[in-house]
Amino acid sequence: MPKIRIVIADDHALVREGITALLSFHEDIEILGEAADGKEAIEKAEKLKPDIILMDIAMPGLGGMEATIEIRKSCPDTRILILSQYDDREYVSRLLKAGVSGYILKHAVGTDLISAIRSVARGDRYLHPSITSSVIDGYLGKGEVQVEDPYEKLTDREKQVLKVIGEGYSHKEIADLLNISVKTVIAHQTNLSEKLGIHSRTSLMKFAIQKGLVK
């Protein structure tokens, strides 16, 4: 029977080592490689074509959200299973919209992680039980008036640029990180300002923090 081929993306080496040690006890799972940030996760996805990427959210530079967006485009057969310490409803909903196949919390026991991996490998979706009801409430609205989120007006690339602006990267650093020109970075920042109604770099950084893009 074919093994479930995994790449682990997390900026903490001890976390990656711990997950690798846990998964090594299961003969139906194979670790293909590791990534320390979103950019490396994209590179490993394109090179190794894993079945699943275990993806942390809060990584420096390109985070889990931004990496997911790119991987869903370049490697549509690779499924993304988010492994995070954050259970914020808005964040979970945003990642589900981005195309992740599952979301599990880092404090979950090992058996939950194995179940999540096997479920996602079968083509199912997996949500950790402690956040399922919260996400459902979010989709149903719980009788609240739903106000359009200006963040959702942004393109995938604008969301990526906003995240790294929030981390304080310069135009040149963003250009290098995303493999685009400085002129294109400035154009994206201009579009962000127009769509969000925010007209200073400092205010864009604050907005990114408020949206949970920067932890």
PDB file of C-alpha atoms in Angstrom, residues 9 17 34-35 38 57 66 96 101 110 125 136 145 151 156 161-162 171 175 183 199 204:
ATOM      1  CA  ALA A   9       6.717  23.202   7.524  1.00  0.00           C
ATOM      2  CA  GLU A  17      11.908  17.036  15.095  1.00  0.00           C
ATOM      3  CA  GLU A  34      11.152  19.843   6.158  1.00  0.00           C
ATOM      4  CA  ALA A  35      10.730  23.584   5.642  1.00  0.00           C
ATOM      5  CA  GLY A  38       6.616  29.544   3.743  1.00  0.00           C
ATOM      6  CA  ILE A  57       0.728  29.513  10.198  1.00  0.00           C
ATOM      7  CA  GLU A  66       0.642  32.889   1.962  1.00  0.00           C
ATOM      8  CA  LEU A  96     -10.485  27.104   4.698  1.00  0.00           C
ATOM      9  CA  SER A 101      -7.870  20.384   3.751  1.00  0.00           C
ATOM     10  CA  GLY A 110      -0.581  12.334  18.711  1.00  0.00           C
ATOM     11  CA  ARG A 125     -11.544  17.438   5.378  1.00  0.00           C
ATOM     12  CA  ILE A 136     -19.863  26.527  11.968  1.00  0.00           C
ATOM     13  CA  VAL A 145     -25.240  41.305  10.683  1.00  0.00           C
ATOM     14  CA  TYR A 151      -9.403  42.210   3.558  1.00  0.00           C
ATOM     15  CA  ASP A 156      -3.831  36.683  -3.235  1.00  0.00           C
ATOM     16  CA  VAL A 161       2.464  41.773   0.326  1.00  0.00           C
ATOM     17  CA  LEU A 162       0.343  43.010   3.231  1.00  0.00           C
ATOM     18  CA  HIS A 171      10.324  47.135  -0.688  1.00  0.00           C
ATOM     19  CA  ALA A 175      10.658  41.994  -4.006  1.00  0.00           C
ATOM     20  CA  LYS A 183       8.135  48.632  -8.909  1.00  0.00           C
ATOM     21  CA  HIS A 199      -2.671  55.614   3.290  1.00  0.00           C
ATOM     22  CA  LEU A 204      -0.863  49.122   6.854  1.00  0.00           C
TER      23      LEU A 204
END
